[in-house]
Amino acid sequence: MNKLEIIIKALDDKLAEDIVAIDMEMASPIYDTFVICSAANERLMNALRDSVEENMLNSGFEVKKIEGRRNSKWLLMDYGDIIVHIFDQDERINYNLEKLWSDMPRIDISGYLK
C-alpha cells in the first residue's frame, strides 16, 4: 500500500466523515497531498489521529510533526509529502480548506474506502 492508501483506510476504519484528498503538487514544493476529514467529537478526532499514526508507523512511515493535541478542534499531521487535517465538524466549515484550494484537483480515493 502507498502512503495515501494507508492514511485513507486508517481514517475510514475509524469512521472519519467526508474524507477528501486534494492534489497540491502544483501549489507547493513541500507537500503533494492534503487529506481532509471531519470527526463528530474530540474523542473521535484523537482516535483518528492514533489510527493514522499507528498504521503509518506499522508500514514504516513516521510522522514528522503533529499540531493541535489537547482540546483542539483541528489536528494536523505532517508526513512530509502528505498533510492530514482532522477537523471538528464546525471548525472544518469555518476554515473551509476545500474552498480555499478549490482550484486544485481532487484525488479519487473511492477505491480506498469501504
PDB file of C-alpha atoms in Angstrom:
ATOM      1  CA  MET A   1       0.000   0.000   0.000  1.00  0.00           C
ATOM      2  CA  ASN A   2       1.136   3.542  -0.658  1.00  0.00           C
ATOM      3  CA  LYS A   3       1.081   6.292   1.984  1.00  0.00           C
ATOM      4  CA  LEU A   4      -2.168   7.829   0.798  1.00  0.00           C
ATOM      5  CA  GLU A   5      -3.973   4.484   0.821  1.00  0.00           C
ATOM      6  CA  ILE A   6      -2.744   3.711   4.352  1.00  0.00           C
ATOM      7  CA  ILE A   7      -3.945   7.096   5.614  1.00  0.00           C
ATOM      8  CA  ILE A   8      -7.347   6.927   3.912  1.00  0.00           C
ATOM      9  CA  LYS A   9      -8.006   3.381   5.126  1.00  0.00           C
ATOM     10  CA  ALA A  10      -6.927   4.247   8.685  1.00  0.00           C
ATOM     11  CA  LEU A  11      -9.339   7.198   8.708  1.00  0.00           C
ATOM     12  CA  ASP A  12     -12.154   5.236   7.105  1.00  0.00           C
ATOM     13  CA  ASP A  13     -11.740   2.303   9.519  1.00  0.00           C
ATOM     14  CA  LYS A  14     -12.320   4.666  12.474  1.00  0.00           C
ATOM     15  CA  LEU A  15     -15.347   6.325  10.834  1.00  0.00           C
ATOM     16  CA  ALA A  16     -13.914   9.651   9.729  1.00  0.00           C
ATOM     17  CA  GLU A  17     -16.512  11.709   7.902  1.00  0.00           C
ATOM     18  CA  ASP A  18     -16.296  13.279   4.447  1.00  0.00           C
ATOM     19  CA  ILE A  19     -12.711  12.276   3.614  1.00  0.00           C
ATOM     20  CA  VAL A  20     -11.227  14.347   0.788  1.00  0.00           C
ATOM     21  CA  ALA A  21      -7.778  14.210  -0.837  1.00  0.00           C
ATOM     22  CA  ILE A  22      -6.512  17.235  -2.753  1.00  0.00           C
ATOM     23  CA  ASP A  23      -3.570  17.134  -5.164  1.00  0.00           C
ATOM     24  CA  MET A  24      -1.331  20.021  -4.051  1.00  0.00           C
ATOM     25  CA  GLU A  25       1.714  19.329  -6.259  1.00  0.00           C
ATOM     26  CA  MET A  26       1.205  22.461  -8.356  1.00  0.00           C
ATOM     27  CA  ALA A  27       0.655  24.660  -5.282  1.00  0.00           C
ATOM     28  CA  SER A  28       3.552  23.625  -3.064  1.00  0.00           C
ATOM     29  CA  PRO A  29       7.153  22.493  -3.451  1.00  0.00           C
ATOM     30  CA  ILE A  30       6.995  20.928   0.029  1.00  0.00           C
ATOM     31  CA  TYR A  31       3.962  18.626   0.050  1.00  0.00           C
ATOM     32  CA  ASP A  32       1.958  16.818  -2.614  1.00  0.00           C
ATOM     33  CA  THR A  33      -1.352  15.995  -0.959  1.00  0.00           C
ATOM     34  CA  PHE A  34      -3.812  17.339   1.581  1.00  0.00           C
ATOM     35  CA  VAL A  35      -6.106  14.807   3.224  1.00  0.00           C
ATOM     36  CA  ILE A  36      -9.051  16.433   4.986  1.00  0.00           C
ATOM     37  CA  CYS A  37     -11.701  14.775   7.144  1.00  0.00           C
ATOM     38  CA  SER A  38     -14.133  15.529   9.951  1.00  0.00           C
ATOM     39  CA  ALA A  39     -14.860  13.952  13.317  1.00  0.00           C
ATOM     40  CA  ALA A  40     -18.009  14.283  15.392  1.00  0.00           C
ATOM     41  CA  ASN A  41     -16.139  14.944  18.641  1.00  0.00           C
ATOM     42  CA  GLU A  42     -12.706  15.323  20.248  1.00  0.00           C
ATOM     43  CA  ARG A  43     -12.548  11.673  21.275  1.00  0.00           C
ATOM     44  CA  LEU A  44     -13.049  10.556  17.672  1.00  0.00           C
ATOM     45  CA  MET A  45     -10.500  13.122  16.459  1.00  0.00           C
ATOM     46  CA  ASN A  46      -7.925  11.569  18.785  1.00  0.00           C
ATOM     47  CA  ALA A  47      -8.879   8.053  17.694  1.00  0.00           C
ATOM     48  CA  LEU A  48      -8.421   9.070  14.048  1.00  0.00           C
ATOM     49  CA  ARG A  49      -5.013  10.591  14.815  1.00  0.00           C
ATOM     50  CA  ASP A  50      -3.940   7.453  16.684  1.00  0.00           C
ATOM     51  CA  SER A  51      -5.191   5.184  13.894  1.00  0.00           C
ATOM     52  CA  VAL A  52      -3.282   7.075  11.198  1.00  0.00           C
ATOM     53  CA  GLU A  53      -0.128   7.262  13.303  1.00  0.00           C
ATOM     54  CA  GLU A  54      -0.221   3.548  14.202  1.00  0.00           C
ATOM     55  CA  ASN A  55      -0.974   2.322  10.680  1.00  0.00           C
ATOM     56  CA  MET A  56       1.686   4.537   9.142  1.00  0.00           C
ATOM     57  CA  LEU A  57       4.279   3.502  11.727  1.00  0.00           C
ATOM     58  CA  ASN A  58       3.471  -0.185  11.110  1.00  0.00           C
ATOM     59  CA  SER A  59       4.157   0.468   7.414  1.00  0.00           C
ATOM     60  CA  GLY A  60       7.475   2.197   8.111  1.00  0.00           C
ATOM     61  CA  PHE A  61       6.364   5.843   7.876  1.00  0.00           C
ATOM     62  CA  GLU A  62       6.980   8.114  10.833  1.00  0.00           C
ATOM     63  CA  VAL A  63       5.049  11.324  11.425  1.00  0.00           C
ATOM     64  CA  LYS A  64       7.286  14.397  11.309  1.00  0.00           C
ATOM     65  CA  LYS A  65       5.041  16.568  13.443  1.00  0.00           C
ATOM     66  CA  ILE A  66       1.560  16.692  14.911  1.00  0.00           C
ATOM     67  CA  GLU A  67      -0.040  20.049  15.674  1.00  0.00           C
ATOM     68  CA  GLY A  68      -3.058  20.560  17.940  1.00  0.00           C
ATOM     69  CA  ARG A  69      -3.053  17.868  20.598  1.00  0.00           C
ATOM     70  CA  ARG A  70      -5.259  18.692  23.624  1.00  0.00           C
ATOM     71  CA  ASN A  71      -8.668  20.356  23.369  1.00  0.00           C
ATOM     72  CA  SER A  72      -8.047  21.101  19.724  1.00  0.00           C
ATOM     73  CA  LYS A  73     -10.654  21.373  17.013  1.00  0.00           C
ATOM     74  CA  TRP A  74      -8.100  20.884  14.232  1.00  0.00           C
ATOM     75  CA  LEU A  75      -5.313  18.310  14.181  1.00  0.00           C
ATOM     76  CA  LEU A  76      -2.582  18.458  11.560  1.00  0.00           C
ATOM     77  CA  MET A  77      -0.291  15.510  10.873  1.00  0.00           C
ATOM     78  CA  ASP A  78       2.792  16.111   8.728  1.00  0.00           C
ATOM     79  CA  TYR A  79       4.056  13.130   6.742  1.00  0.00           C
ATOM     80  CA  GLY A  80       6.304  15.224   4.520  1.00  0.00           C
ATOM     81  CA  ASP A  81       4.611  14.881   1.164  1.00  0.00           C
ATOM     82  CA  ILE A  82       1.146  14.310   2.718  1.00  0.00           C
ATOM     83  CA  ILE A  83      -0.524  16.605   5.246  1.00  0.00           C
ATOM     84  CA  VAL A  84      -3.502  15.166   7.139  1.00  0.00           C
ATOM     85  CA  HIS A  85      -6.100  17.600   8.509  1.00  0.00           C
ATOM     86  CA  ILE A  86      -8.584  16.203  11.037  1.00  0.00           C
ATOM     87  CA  PHE A  87     -11.274  18.745  11.868  1.00  0.00           C
ATOM     88  CA  ASP A  88     -14.132  19.149  14.279  1.00  0.00           C
ATOM     89  CA  GLN A  89     -17.203  19.450  12.035  1.00  0.00           C
ATOM     90  CA  ASP A  90     -17.846  23.139  12.813  1.00  0.00           C
ATOM     91  CA  GLU A  91     -14.175  24.055  12.540  1.00  0.00           C
ATOM     92  CA  ARG A  92     -13.957  22.444   9.111  1.00  0.00           C
ATOM     93  CA  ILE A  93     -16.822  24.616   7.906  1.00  0.00           C
ATOM     94  CA  ASN A  94     -15.159  27.671   9.448  1.00  0.00           C
ATOM     95  CA  TYR A  95     -11.764  27.148   7.743  1.00  0.00           C
ATOM     96  CA  ASN A  96     -13.208  25.639   4.546  1.00  0.00           C
ATOM     97  CA  LEU A  97      -9.910  24.434   3.103  1.00  0.00           C
ATOM     98  CA  GLU A  98     -11.740  22.747   0.233  1.00  0.00           C
ATOM     99  CA  LYS A  99     -12.987  26.140  -0.961  1.00  0.00           C
ATOM    100  CA  LEU A 100      -9.597  27.769  -0.381  1.00  0.00           C
ATOM    101  CA  TRP A 101      -7.965  25.120  -2.582  1.00  0.00           C
ATOM    102  CA  SER A 102     -10.938  24.592  -4.938  1.00  0.00           C
ATOM    103  CA  ASP A 103      -8.741  25.210  -7.993  1.00  0.00           C
ATOM    104  CA  MET A 104      -6.588  22.171  -7.139  1.00  0.00           C
ATOM    105  CA  PRO A 105      -7.618  18.737  -8.463  1.00  0.00           C
ATOM    106  CA  ARG A 106      -9.226  16.174  -6.168  1.00  0.00           C
ATOM    107  CA  ILE A 107      -7.746  12.693  -5.918  1.00  0.00           C
ATOM    108  CA  ASP A 108     -10.182   9.819  -6.382  1.00  0.00           C
ATOM    109  CA  ILE A 109      -9.997   7.842  -3.124  1.00  0.00           C
ATOM    110  CA  SER A 110     -13.182   5.820  -3.651  1.00  0.00           C
ATOM    111  CA  GLY A 111     -11.137   2.637  -4.165  1.00  0.00           C
ATOM    112  CA  TYR A 112      -9.636   3.000  -0.663  1.00  0.00           C
ATOM    113  CA  LEU A 113     -12.975   3.359   1.136  1.00  0.00           C
ATOM    114  CA  LYS A 114     -15.156   0.552   2.491  1.00  0.00           C
TER     115      LYS A 114
END
